[in-house]
Amino acid sequence: MNDIAEVVRTEEDVARDSLGSRSQLVSAFFDHMNAQGVAWVVMNNYEDLPQIIPSDIDFSIPPDLFKRLDSFVVDFAGQTGAHIVQKLWHGNMKCAYILATGPEGAREFVQLDFFTAFSTKGCPALIPHEELVAGRQVLRNFFVPRPEVELIFTAMRRLFKDDWSERHCSRIAELCGRITATDWLPAHYGWMRTTLEAAARGEVDIVATRRAQDWAQLRATASGNLSLPERIANLSLQIRRIAVRLRDETGQLVVLAAPRESIGTAALETLELVFHRRLFLESSTLAALPVKLALLKRRKGLIIILAGAHHPKGRVLAKWLGRLGLVDQVLCRDGDSAQPDLGIPSTCFADDAGAIEAIVRVQAAKTARAIARSGTQTSGGAK
């Protein structure tokens, strides 16, 4: 029996070694979750995990684990050599971490989203964790929800995002095909039946037309799920979240003392998961520019000030922003001596990989400071 177990373990190890850096990290994280002895599930887009990671990975976890989520993720990153480059507090008991994996020069990124109940903006209490994990099923080395739960979850997300499509309707039809019970839809979600049936038939126009009334009903349902003390507690949490959003920067302002093309499009695309938006500046006469840039730095913005030899106005702007304390770092190409004097040490890079590494290093340090300041799982940046 032990020999068989050893063979199985070895085969699993070989299979994992054949995965790419992102997939290896995700598979290892599933094992890390399993070792906690708690009920958890991956809520959607899980069919090909960990081999293929199509988007963020959504986890429903119990509140007890959420309370120690910072240390939990930090410990995992330390064990695997990953770097936490973003922490995003983006809702009521909802938090995301973006991890960098792979060797220097070949960084890849994975976003792990966690919540203790399904909720959306304007609807803070929809499906509790206990319902999300009830009857969960095993898929490879992780857990997924039963189809009834995922179907309601998927429909609610589409109502919130207002993006019903043929693909989403096909997913509803697929999930409906897995359900054998006839009375599976809870009574308090009975108002969804018409929309779900239309979606299962692929009638996108009808589903889209019903969105306004369904969204209003969803908000009313969510409101009814909260008592007055719970509403007050949720409001308090949101105030804290906004305060932390203003305190901790999830973006970065870089002075590029080199031609714009020295950081290629591929490098910037690699960083798309880390930074929500990008902005190149050479000069500006806007009086409110510092305020706008400070806010953008708190909203996953990557701001690049062009201050190379052919951007004299950019150099003036860079010095001004440097005096205001908004510059995070100066990047220059190897061998380039024409650097702006901002009183900030410059980092030289030879290629795109070097530029990515410098940007990631600074953002990881920012995130580490934010986590250290938080002292709790619910502090961090905001999307």
Short mmCIF file of N, CA and C in Angstrom, two decimals, residues 114 136 159 168 183 189 191 220 231:
data_model
loop_
_atom_site.label_atom_id
_atom_site.label_comp_id
_atom_site.label_asym_id
_atom_site.label_seq_id
_atom_site.Cartn_x
_atom_site.Cartn_y
_atom_site.Cartn_z
N PHE A 114 -10.47 36.67 -2.46
CA PHE A 114 -11.07 35.96 -1.34
C PHE A 114 -12.29 36.71 -0.82
N ARG A 136 -20.07 20.90 -1.67
CA ARG A 136 -18.97 21.16 -2.59
C ARG A 136 -18.41 19.85 -3.15
N LEU A 159 -25.85 40.13 -13.30
CA LEU A 159 -26.75 41.24 -13.01
C LEU A 159 -25.95 42.44 -12.52
N HIS A 168 -22.26 33.55 -21.39
CA HIS A 168 -22.81 33.43 -20.05
C HIS A 168 -24.08 32.60 -20.05
N ASP A 183 -36.89 21.16 -7.49
CA ASP A 183 -37.20 22.27 -6.61
C ASP A 183 -35.92 22.89 -6.04
N TYR A 189 -35.27 33.32 -3.94
CA TYR A 189 -34.71 33.67 -5.24
C TYR A 189 -35.67 33.28 -6.37
N TRP A 191 -37.82 34.94 -7.83
CA TRP A 191 -37.95 36.00 -8.84
C TRP A 191 -36.94 35.85 -9.98
N ALA A 220 -32.93 44.63 -3.36
CA ALA A 220 -33.93 44.52 -2.29
C ALA A 220 -33.70 43.25 -1.47
N ARG A 231 -26.09 46.44 9.07
CA ARG A 231 -25.94 47.54 8.12
C ARG A 231 -24.97 48.58 8.67
#
